[in-house]
PDB file of C-alpha atoms in Angstrom:
ATOM      1  CA  MET A 263      63.318 -49.442  17.634  1.00  0.00           C
ATOM      2  CA  SER A 264      59.888 -47.863  17.358  1.00  0.00           C
ATOM      3  CA  CYS A 265      56.816 -49.781  18.296  1.00  0.00           C
ATOM      4  CA  PRO A 266      53.870 -50.422  15.959  1.00  0.00           C
ATOM      5  CA  GLN A 267      51.207 -47.832  16.601  1.00  0.00           C
ATOM      6  CA  ALA A 268      47.562 -47.049  15.895  1.00  0.00           C
ATOM      7  CA  SER A 269      45.858 -43.713  16.186  1.00  0.00           C
ATOM      8  CA  CYS A 270      42.240 -42.870  16.867  1.00  0.00           C
ATOM      9  CA  TRP A 271      40.368 -39.600  16.617  1.00  0.00           C
ATOM     10  CA  ALA A 272      38.155 -39.044  19.636  1.00  0.00           C
ATOM     11  CA  GLN A 273      36.801 -35.604  20.296  1.00  0.00           C
ATOM     12  CA  GLY A 274      39.617 -34.036  18.337  1.00  0.00           C
ATOM     13  CA  THR A 275      42.433 -35.623  20.454  1.00  0.00           C
ATOM     14  CA  PRO A 276      44.905 -38.079  18.891  1.00  0.00           C
ATOM     15  CA  VAL A 277      45.722 -41.173  20.981  1.00  0.00           C
ATOM     16  CA  CYS A 278      48.645 -43.479  20.332  1.00  0.00           C
ATOM     17  CA  THR A 279      48.041 -47.073  21.461  1.00  0.00           C
ATOM     18  CA  HIS A 280      50.813 -49.582  21.931  1.00  0.00           C
ATOM     19  CA  VAL A 281      50.377 -52.976  20.341  1.00  0.00           C
ATOM     20  CA  ALA A 282      52.087 -55.673  22.385  1.00  0.00           C
ATOM     21  CA  TYR A 283      54.347 -58.205  20.665  1.00  0.00           C
ATOM     22  CA  PRO A 284      55.968 -60.578  23.194  1.00  0.00           C
ATOM     23  CA  GLY A 285      59.044 -61.334  21.130  1.00  0.00           C
ATOM     24  CA  LEU A 286      59.814 -57.736  20.480  1.00  0.00           C
ATOM     25  CA  GLU A 287      59.292 -56.731  24.108  1.00  0.00           C
ATOM     26  CA  GLU A 288      61.745 -59.378  25.336  1.00  0.00           C
ATOM     27  CA  LYS A 289      64.304 -58.275  22.802  1.00  0.00           C
ATOM     28  CA  ASP A 290      63.948 -54.686  23.800  1.00  0.00           C
ATOM     29  CA  LYS A 291      64.329 -55.539  27.478  1.00  0.00           C
ATOM     30  CA  VAL A 292      67.474 -57.572  26.824  1.00  0.00           C
ATOM     31  CA  GLY A 293      69.058 -54.829  24.771  1.00  0.00           C
ATOM     32  CA  ASN A 294      68.051 -52.185  27.348  1.00  0.00           C
ATOM     33  CA  ALA A 295      66.495 -50.169  24.505  1.00  0.00           C
ATOM     34  CA  ASP A 296      63.727 -47.892  25.655  1.00  0.00           C
ATOM     35  CA  THR A 297      60.852 -47.960  23.261  1.00  0.00           C
ATOM     36  CA  GLU A 298      59.411 -44.630  22.353  1.00  0.00           C
ATOM     37  CA  CYS A 299      56.178 -44.280  20.499  1.00  0.00           C
ATOM     38  CA  GLN A 300      56.203 -41.348  18.130  1.00  0.00           C
ATOM     39  CA  GLU A 301      52.937 -39.423  18.049  1.00  0.00           C
ATOM     40  CA  PRO A 302      51.840 -38.782  14.500  1.00  0.00           C
ATOM     41  CA  HIS A 303      51.662 -35.253  13.280  1.00  0.00           C
ATOM     42  CA  ALA A 304      47.972 -34.797  13.906  1.00  0.00           C
ATOM     43  CA  PRO A 305      46.350 -31.519  14.855  1.00  0.00           C
ATOM     44  CA  GLY A 306      46.044 -30.920  18.580  1.00  0.00           C
ATOM     45  CA  PRO A 307      42.860 -30.025  20.429  1.00  0.00           C
ATOM     46  CA  ASN A 308      43.302 -26.294  19.843  1.00  0.00           C
ATOM     47  CA  GLN A 309      43.962 -26.788  16.164  1.00  0.00           C
ATOM     48  CA  CYS A 310      40.943 -29.059  15.837  1.00  0.00           C
ATOM     49  CA  THR A 311      38.767 -26.556  17.648  1.00  0.00           C
ATOM     50  CA  ASN A 312      39.972 -23.768  15.382  1.00  0.00           C
ATOM     51  CA  PHE A 313      39.233 -25.945  12.368  1.00  0.00           C
ATOM     52  CA  PHE A 314      35.621 -26.495  13.373  1.00  0.00           C
ATOM     53  CA  LEU A 315      35.173 -22.826  14.341  1.00  0.00           C
ATOM     54  CA  ASP A 316      36.565 -21.665  11.018  1.00  0.00           C
ATOM     55  CA  HIS A 317      34.226 -24.095   9.270  1.00  0.00           C
ATOM     56  CA  ASP A 318      31.250 -22.737  11.183  1.00  0.00           C
ATOM     57  CA  LYS A 319      32.275 -19.141  10.400  1.00  0.00           C
ATOM     58  CA  SER A 320      32.651 -19.880   6.699  1.00  0.00           C
ATOM     59  CA  GLN A 321      29.165 -21.404   6.481  1.00  0.00           C
ATOM     60  CA  PRO A 322      27.260 -18.070   6.732  1.00  0.00           C
ATOM     61  CA  GLN A 323      29.641 -16.591   4.172  1.00  0.00           C
ATOM     62  CA  LEU A 324      28.867 -19.438   1.794  1.00  0.00           C
ATOM     63  CA  ASP A 325      25.135 -19.008   2.375  1.00  0.00           C
ATOM     64  CA  GLU A 326      25.386 -15.252   1.777  1.00  0.00           C
ATOM     65  CA  PHE A 327      27.427 -15.849  -1.362  1.00  0.00           C
ATOM     66  CA  SER A 328      24.847 -18.346  -2.616  1.00  0.00           C
ATOM     67  CA  TRP A 329      21.924 -15.956  -2.025  1.00  0.00           C
ATOM     68  CA  LYS A 330      23.809 -13.205  -3.851  1.00  0.00           C
ATOM     69  CA  ASP A 331      24.224 -15.556  -6.796  1.00  0.00           C
ATOM     70  CA  VAL A 332      20.500 -16.338  -6.751  1.00  0.00           C
ATOM     71  CA  ALA A 333      19.577 -12.638  -6.691  1.00  0.00           C
ATOM     72  CA  ASN A 334      22.001 -11.870  -9.530  1.00  0.00           C
ATOM     73  CA  ALA A 335      20.675 -14.795 -11.569  1.00  0.00           C
ATOM     74  CA  LEU A 336      17.098 -13.565 -11.152  1.00  0.00           C
ATOM     75  CA  SER A 337      18.118 -10.048 -12.181  1.00  0.00           C
ATOM     76  CA  LEU A 338      19.813 -11.500 -15.242  1.00  0.00           C
ATOM     77  CA  ALA A 339      16.672 -13.494 -16.050  1.00  0.00           C
ATOM     78  CA  ASN A 340      14.677 -10.280 -15.744  1.00  0.00           C
ATOM     79  CA  MET A 341      16.949  -8.612 -18.287  1.00  0.00           C
ATOM     80  CA  VAL A 342      16.616 -11.580 -20.655  1.00  0.00           C
ATOM     81  CA  LEU A 343      12.821 -11.314 -20.475  1.00  0.00           C
ATOM     82  CA  GLY A 344      13.132  -7.629 -21.336  1.00  0.00           C
ATOM     83  CA  LEU A 345      15.273  -8.429 -24.365  1.00  0.00           C
ATOM     84  CA  PHE A 346      12.706 -10.976 -25.552  1.00  0.00           C
ATOM     85  CA  SER A 347       9.991  -8.376 -25.042  1.00  0.00           C
ATOM     86  CA  ILE A 348      11.937  -5.943 -27.234  1.00  0.00           C
ATOM     87  CA  PHE A 349      12.252  -8.637 -29.876  1.00  0.00           C
ATOM     88  CA  CYS A 350       8.495  -9.292 -29.775  1.00  0.00           C
ATOM     89  CA  SER A 351       7.717  -5.578 -30.117  1.00  0.00           C
ATOM     90  CA  VAL A 352      10.044  -5.275 -33.115  1.00  0.00           C
ATOM     91  CA  CYS A 353       8.309  -8.291 -34.679  1.00  0.00           C
ATOM     92  CA  LYS A 354       4.897  -6.596 -34.226  1.00  0.00           C
ATOM     93  CA  LYS A 355       3.758  -8.918 -31.439  1.00  0.00           C
ATOM     94  CA  PRO A 356       2.806  -6.516 -28.625  1.00  0.00           C
ATOM     95  CA  HIS A 357       0.622  -9.164 -26.970  1.00  0.00           C
ATOM     96  CA  CYS A 358       3.611 -11.419 -26.219  1.00  0.00           C
ATOM     97  CA  ALA A 359       5.757  -8.419 -25.289  1.00  0.00           C
ATOM     98  CA  SER A 360       3.179  -7.295 -22.711  1.00  0.00           C
ATOM     99  CA  TRP A 361       2.972 -10.731 -21.107  1.00  0.00           C
ATOM    100  CA  LEU A 362       6.740 -10.886 -20.795  1.00  0.00           C
ATOM    101  CA  LEU A 363       6.702  -7.519 -19.035  1.00  0.00           C
ATOM    102  CA  LEU A 364       4.096  -8.749 -16.553  1.00  0.00           C
ATOM    103  CA  ILE A 365       6.288 -11.756 -15.763  1.00  0.00           C
ATOM    104  CA  SER A 366       9.257  -9.406 -15.324  1.00  0.00           C
ATOM    105  CA  PHE A 367       7.210  -7.253 -12.956  1.00  0.00           C
ATOM    106  CA  LEU A 368       6.420 -10.194 -10.674  1.00  0.00           C
ATOM    107  CA  LEU A 369      10.024 -11.367 -10.848  1.00  0.00           C
ATOM    108  CA  ASP A 370      11.405  -7.935  -9.988  1.00  0.00           C
ATOM    109  CA  VAL A 371       9.121  -7.601  -6.956  1.00  0.00           C
ATOM    110  CA  ALA A 372      10.396 -10.958  -5.669  1.00  0.00           C
ATOM    111  CA  VAL A 373      14.051 -10.036  -6.280  1.00  0.00           C
ATOM    112  CA  GLY A 374      13.713  -6.694  -4.492  1.00  0.00           C
ATOM    113  CA  ALA A 375      11.922  -8.199  -1.518  1.00  0.00           C
ATOM    114  CA  MET A 376      14.434 -11.052  -1.221  1.00  0.00           C
ATOM    115  CA  THR A 377      17.403  -8.673  -1.458  1.00  0.00           C
ATOM    116  CA  ARG A 378      16.084  -6.387   1.271  1.00  0.00           C
ATOM    117  CA  HIS A 379      14.861  -9.195   3.526  1.00  0.00           C
ATOM    118  CA  LEU A 380      18.057 -11.292   3.368  1.00  0.00           C
ATOM    119  CA  LYS A 381      20.379  -8.254   3.111  1.00  0.00           C
ATOM    120  CA  VAL A 382      22.449  -9.751   0.311  1.00  0.00           C
ATOM    121  CA  CYS A 383      22.715  -6.637  -1.823  1.00  0.00           C
ATOM    122  CA  SER A 384      26.132  -5.916  -3.345  1.00  0.00           C
ATOM    123  CA  LYS A 385      27.451  -3.150  -5.561  1.00  0.00           C
ATOM    124  CA  SER A 386      27.697  -5.385  -8.618  1.00  0.00           C
ATOM    125  CA  GLY A 387      24.256  -6.840  -7.913  1.00  0.00           C
ATOM    126  CA  ALA A 388      22.719  -3.360  -7.613  1.00  0.00           C
ATOM    127  CA  GLU A 389      24.299  -2.291 -10.909  1.00  0.00           C
ATOM    128  CA  LEU A 390      23.060  -5.441 -12.635  1.00  0.00           C
ATOM    129  CA  ASN A 391      19.563  -4.896 -11.257  1.00  0.00           C
ATOM    130  CA  ASP A 392      19.535  -1.262 -12.451  1.00  0.00           C
ATOM    131  CA  PHE A 393      20.702  -2.294 -15.908  1.00  0.00           C
ATOM    132  CA  ALA A 394      18.027  -4.988 -16.057  1.00  0.00           C
ATOM    133  CA  ALA A 395      15.395  -2.470 -14.916  1.00  0.00           C
ATOM    134  CA  PHE A 396      16.455  -0.007 -17.622  1.00  0.00           C
ATOM    135  CA  THR A 397      16.358  -2.707 -20.305  1.00  0.00           C
ATOM    136  CA  THR A 398      13.052  -4.245 -19.265  1.00  0.00           C
ATOM    137  CA  PHE A 399      11.056  -1.431 -17.701  1.00  0.00           C
ATOM    138  CA  GLY A 400      12.564   1.330 -19.836  1.00  0.00           C
ATOM    139  CA  LEU A 401      13.322   0.248 -23.384  1.00  0.00           C
ATOM    140  CA  ALA A 402      10.946  -2.712 -23.617  1.00  0.00           C
ATOM    141  CA  SER A 403       8.073  -0.788 -22.016  1.00  0.00           C
ATOM    142  CA  ALA A 404       8.559   2.222 -24.301  1.00  0.00           C
ATOM    143  CA  LEU A 405       8.311   0.007 -27.378  1.00  0.00           C
ATOM    144  CA  LEU A 406       4.772  -0.949 -26.347  1.00  0.00           C
ATOM    145  CA  LEU A 407       3.728   2.480 -27.653  1.00  0.00           C
ATOM    146  CA  ARG A 408       4.150   1.148 -31.208  1.00  0.00           C
ATOM    147  CA  VAL A 409       6.603   3.710 -32.483  1.00  0.00           C
ATOM    148  CA  ASP A 410       4.954   4.295 -35.865  1.00  0.00           C
ATOM    149  CA  GLY A 411       4.583   8.054 -35.813  1.00  0.00           C
ATOM    150  CA  PRO A 412       6.269  11.242 -34.567  1.00  0.00           C
ATOM    151  CA  LEU A 413       4.064  11.562 -31.483  1.00  0.00           C
ATOM    152  CA  SER A 414       4.473   7.997 -30.235  1.00  0.00           C
ATOM    153  CA  GLY A 415       8.174   8.027 -31.152  1.00  0.00           C
ATOM    154  CA  PHE A 416       8.816  11.246 -29.236  1.00  0.00           C
ATOM    155  CA  LEU A 417       6.852   9.956 -26.239  1.00  0.00           C
ATOM    156  CA  ALA A 418       8.800   6.684 -26.279  1.00  0.00           C
ATOM    157  CA  ILE A 419      12.080   8.637 -26.148  1.00  0.00           C
ATOM    158  CA  ILE A 420      10.791  10.738 -23.245  1.00  0.00           C
ATOM    159  CA  TYR A 421       9.704   7.565 -21.429  1.00  0.00           C
ATOM    160  CA  VAL A 422      13.173   6.007 -21.787  1.00  0.00           C
ATOM    161  CA  LEU A 423      14.817   9.222 -20.582  1.00  0.00           C
ATOM    162  CA  ALA A 424      12.456   9.428 -17.604  1.00  0.00           C
ATOM    163  CA  THR A 425      13.286   5.826 -16.674  1.00  0.00           C
ATOM    164  CA  SER A 426      17.042   6.422 -16.870  1.00  0.00           C
ATOM    165  CA  PHE A 427      16.712   9.694 -14.943  1.00  0.00           C
ATOM    166  CA  ARG A 428      14.674   7.930 -12.269  1.00  0.00           C
ATOM    167  CA  LEU A 429      17.238   5.126 -11.908  1.00  0.00           C
ATOM    168  CA  CYS A 430      20.358   7.312 -11.951  1.00  0.00           C
ATOM    169  CA  PHE A 431      19.536  10.469 -10.052  1.00  0.00           C
ATOM    170  CA  TYR A 432      16.697   9.633  -7.667  1.00  0.00           C
ATOM    171  CA  SER A 433      17.956   8.359  -4.324  1.00  0.00           C
ATOM    172  CA  ALA A 434      15.535   8.285  -1.400  1.00  0.00           C
ATOM    173  CA  GLU A 435      16.748  10.024   1.746  1.00  0.00           C
ATOM    174  CA  VAL A 436      13.994   8.463   3.862  1.00  0.00           C
ATOM    175  CA  PRO A 437      14.554   4.799   4.863  1.00  0.00           C
ATOM    176  CA  PHE A 438      12.297   2.114   3.353  1.00  0.00           C
ATOM    177  CA  THR A 439      11.050   4.416   0.604  1.00  0.00           C
ATOM    178  CA  HIS A 440      11.503   5.094  -3.114  1.00  0.00           C
ATOM    179  CA  LYS A 441      11.758   8.622  -4.483  1.00  0.00           C
ATOM    180  CA  GLY A 442       9.536   8.761  -7.504  1.00  0.00           C
ATOM    181  CA  LEU A 443       7.363   5.939  -8.812  1.00  0.00           C
ATOM    182  CA  PRO A 444       9.390   2.717  -9.240  1.00  0.00           C
ATOM    183  CA  CYS A 445       9.801   1.790 -12.891  1.00  0.00           C
ATOM    184  CA  PRO A 446       8.340  -1.746 -12.578  1.00  0.00           C
ATOM    185  CA  TYR A 447       4.941  -0.376 -11.544  1.00  0.00           C
ATOM    186  CA  ALA A 448       4.875   2.050 -14.464  1.00  0.00           C
ATOM    187  CA  SER A 449       5.762  -0.813 -16.798  1.00  0.00           C
ATOM    188  CA  CYS A 450       3.057  -3.016 -15.266  1.00  0.00           C
ATOM    189  CA  VAL A 451       0.471  -0.300 -15.910  1.00  0.00           C
ATOM    190  CA  LEU A 452       1.509  -0.006 -19.563  1.00  0.00           C
ATOM    191  CA  ALA A 453       1.619  -3.769 -20.130  1.00  0.00           C
ATOM    192  CA  SER A 454      -1.779  -4.328 -18.483  1.00  0.00           C
ATOM    193  CA  THR A 455      -3.314  -1.437 -20.431  1.00  0.00           C
ATOM    194  CA  SER A 456      -1.892  -2.802 -23.669  1.00  0.00           C
ATOM    195  CA  LEU A 457      -3.465  -6.208 -23.041  1.00  0.00           C
ATOM    196  CA  LEU A 458      -6.838  -4.826 -21.931  1.00  0.00           C
ATOM    197  CA  THR A 459      -7.165  -2.327 -24.798  1.00  0.00           C
ATOM    198  CA  LYS A 460      -5.568  -4.609 -27.412  1.00  0.00           C
ATOM    199  CA  GLY A 461      -2.793  -2.123 -28.013  1.00  0.00           C
ATOM    200  CA  ASN A 462      -4.801   1.068 -28.403  1.00  0.00           C
ATOM    201  CA  THR A 463      -2.119   3.649 -29.171  1.00  0.00           C
ATOM    202  CA  PHE A 464      -4.032   6.691 -27.907  1.00  0.00           C
ATOM    203  CA  ILE A 465      -4.799   5.142 -24.507  1.00  0.00           C
ATOM    204  CA  LEU A 466      -1.245   3.842 -24.198  1.00  0.00           C
ATOM    205  CA  CYS A 467       0.197   7.292 -24.920  1.00  0.00           C
ATOM    206  CA  CYS A 468      -2.058   8.821 -22.261  1.00  0.00           C
ATOM    207  CA  MET A 469      -1.021   6.228 -19.687  1.00  0.00           C
ATOM    208  CA  ALA A 470       2.658   6.596 -20.619  1.00  0.00           C
ATOM    209  CA  SER A 471       2.448  10.377 -20.134  1.00  0.00           C
ATOM    210  CA  LEU A 472       0.893   9.858 -16.715  1.00  0.00           C
ATOM    211  CA  MET A 473       3.578   7.327 -15.718  1.00  0.00           C
ATOM    212  CA  ILE A 474       6.321   9.756 -16.797  1.00  0.00           C
ATOM    213  CA  LEU A 475       4.901  12.383 -14.454  1.00  0.00           C
ATOM    214  CA  PHE A 476       4.757   9.916 -11.568  1.00  0.00           C
ATOM    215  CA  MET A 477       8.323   8.683 -12.145  1.00  0.00           C
ATOM    216  CA  LEU A 478       9.696  12.246 -12.211  1.00  0.00           C
ATOM    217  CA  ASP A 479       7.639  13.319  -9.244  1.00  0.00           C
ATOM    218  CA  GLN A 480       9.353  14.041  -5.922  1.00  0.00           C
ATOM    219  CA  SER A 481       6.863  11.971  -3.930  1.00  0.00           C
ATOM    220  CA  TYR A 482       7.954   9.044  -1.783  1.00  0.00           C
ATOM    221  CA  TYR A 483       6.683   5.511  -2.268  1.00  0.00           C
ATOM    222  CA  PRO A 484       7.176   2.752   0.325  1.00  0.00           C
ATOM    223  CA  HIS A 485       9.149  -0.400  -0.324  1.00  0.00           C
ATOM    224  CA  ASP A 486       6.821  -3.160  -1.481  1.00  0.00           C
ATOM    225  CA  GLU A 487       8.339  -5.833   0.747  1.00  0.00           C
ATOM    226  CA  ILE A 488       6.657  -9.151   0.045  1.00  0.00           C
ATOM    227  CA  LEU A 489       8.752 -11.544   2.142  1.00  0.00           C
ATOM    228  CA  GLY A 490       8.844  -9.389   5.274  1.00  0.00           C
ATOM    229  CA  SER A 491       5.433  -7.739   5.222  1.00  0.00           C
ATOM    230  CA  GLU A 492       1.848  -8.476   6.215  1.00  0.00           C
ATOM    231  CA  ASN A 493       0.214 -11.684   5.101  1.00  0.00           C
ATOM    232  CA  TRP A 494      -2.315  -9.931   2.869  1.00  0.00           C
ATOM    233  CA  LYS A 495       0.528  -8.475   0.778  1.00  0.00           C
ATOM    234  CA  LYS A 496       1.982 -11.931   0.352  1.00  0.00           C
ATOM    235  CA  MET A 497      -1.439 -13.178  -0.729  1.00  0.00           C
ATOM    236  CA  ILE A 498      -1.698 -10.399  -3.313  1.00  0.00           C
ATOM    237  CA  TYR A 499       1.650 -11.379  -4.783  1.00  0.00           C
ATOM    238  CA  LEU A 500       0.803 -15.081  -4.682  1.00  0.00           C
ATOM    239  CA  GLY A 501      -2.531 -14.325  -6.323  1.00  0.00           C
ATOM    240  CA  GLY A 502      -0.749 -12.533  -9.155  1.00  0.00           C
ATOM    241  CA  VAL A 503       1.570 -15.501  -9.717  1.00  0.00           C
ATOM    242  CA  ILE A 504      -1.308 -17.990  -9.677  1.00  0.00           C
ATOM    243  CA  MET A 505      -3.465 -15.916 -11.992  1.00  0.00           C
ATOM    244  CA  LEU A 506      -0.595 -15.511 -14.413  1.00  0.00           C
ATOM    245  CA  PHE A 507      -0.548 -19.264 -15.068  1.00  0.00           C
ATOM    246  CA  LEU A 508      -4.103 -20.413 -14.302  1.00  0.00           C
ATOM    247  CA  SER A 509      -6.574 -17.578 -14.836  1.00  0.00           C
ATOM    248  CA  PRO A 510      -8.097 -16.305 -18.093  1.00  0.00           C
ATOM    249  CA  PHE A 511      -5.930 -13.913 -20.047  1.00  0.00           C
ATOM    250  CA  SER A 512      -8.255 -10.959 -19.591  1.00  0.00           C
ATOM    251  CA  LEU A 513      -8.437 -11.266 -15.801  1.00  0.00           C
ATOM    252  CA  THR A 514      -4.688 -11.316 -15.094  1.00  0.00           C
ATOM    253  CA  PRO A 515      -3.869  -7.884 -16.622  1.00  0.00           C
ATOM    254  CA  PHE A 516      -6.872  -6.377 -14.829  1.00  0.00           C
ATOM    255  CA  TYR A 517      -5.603  -7.815 -11.522  1.00  0.00           C
ATOM    256  CA  CYS A 518      -2.082  -6.459 -12.103  1.00  0.00           C
ATOM    257  CA  LEU A 519      -3.469  -3.085 -13.184  1.00  0.00           C
ATOM    258  CA  MET A 520      -5.536  -2.729 -10.005  1.00  0.00           C
ATOM    259  CA  TRP A 521      -2.528  -3.809  -7.936  1.00  0.00           C
ATOM    260  CA  SER A 522      -0.281  -1.198  -9.549  1.00  0.00           C
ATOM    261  CA  LEU A 523      -2.851   1.599  -9.376  1.00  0.00           C
ATOM    262  CA  SER A 524      -3.466   0.910  -5.687  1.00  0.00           C
ATOM    263  CA  TYR A 525       0.255   1.292  -5.071  1.00  0.00           C
ATOM    264  CA  ILE A 526       0.419   4.488  -7.144  1.00  0.00           C
ATOM    265  CA  PHE A 527      -2.595   6.308  -5.715  1.00  0.00           C
ATOM    266  CA  PHE A 528      -2.643   4.887  -2.160  1.00  0.00           C
ATOM    267  CA  PRO A 529       1.036   4.297  -1.309  1.00  0.00           C
ATOM    268  CA  ASP A 530       0.885   5.172   2.381  1.00  0.00           C
ATOM    269  CA  ALA A 531      -2.645   4.053   3.213  1.00  0.00           C
ATOM    270  CA  LEU A 532      -2.238   0.539   1.785  1.00  0.00           C
ATOM    271  CA  TRP A 533       1.450  -0.201   1.281  1.00  0.00           C
ATOM    272  CA  GLY A 534       3.344   1.984   3.751  1.00  0.00           C
ATOM    273  CA  LYS A 535       2.223   0.523   7.075  1.00  0.00           C
ATOM    274  CA  ALA A 536       4.964  -2.107   7.432  1.00  0.00           C
ATOM    275  CA  ALA A 537       7.708   0.355   6.489  1.00  0.00           C
ATOM    276  CA  CYS A 538       6.502   2.959   8.988  1.00  0.00           C
ATOM    277  CA  LEU A 539       6.240   0.439  11.801  1.00  0.00           C
ATOM    278  CA  ARG A 540       9.710  -0.928  11.099  1.00  0.00           C
ATOM    279  CA  SER A 541      11.183   2.590  10.994  1.00  0.00           C
ATOM    280  CA  GLN A 542       9.572   3.454  14.344  1.00  0.00           C
ATOM    281  CA  HIS A 543      10.810   0.196  15.872  1.00  0.00           C
ATOM    282  CA  GLN A 544      14.397   0.853  14.799  1.00  0.00           C
ATOM    283  CA  GLY A 545      14.173   4.421  16.074  1.00  0.00           C
ATOM    284  CA  ASN A 546      13.154   3.174  19.529  1.00  0.00           C
TER     285      ASN A 546
END
């Protein structure tokens, strides 16, 4: 006859405690029946330890998986903004299309910095980000040229081809650098120029031609890391976000234009210090 039992879980070790019943003990003694308490099938100390270790190991994987989802969701949101910008350009509302491109520019900078800082880049995420960049900073930006004539139409096609060529065939061999001007900065220049000049087609065509040359150039541009860079770079990005929602409409595009031009014309002097220092530190 088995005795009533209770089990407790203390530091991962099961303990079986006998509960004394006088009548049953006397009966067992008379019948010379040895009572044996069966230990429940509970995991032993090693199994419990393995359980907690496996749980601890799975936690970083869950965190990494969650950050990948966040980065992919932001890239998808960037593509959606580009599609809305295309819709606004087709509906003859270049003002709204330009503002959507400025929002996409700030969002893309944050996504790129977060991906490099947290190292959560995946193959599918990189493909989604490239597709979003082509949609937003290629097609949507080219439509800002107001394709209403042969010259602007031809230039818009060349701009889209330059963007796709830049995304597909330009791979930087130097760490922490881009080969050719990144498409978001070219798009930011066009969107800011469109807002400041109220959609002047001649000025936009001139700026688009200049951006095509920079994107197809073989020069190297440093990674614009916001999360893992100097504090003044973080303040520049934060200033752009604040001005986007709080400042007058004419001041925000001027701020973004100066930001983009400083990156284009002074890439190493202003924006390449953190990348160079990190490369030297890893080399040592």
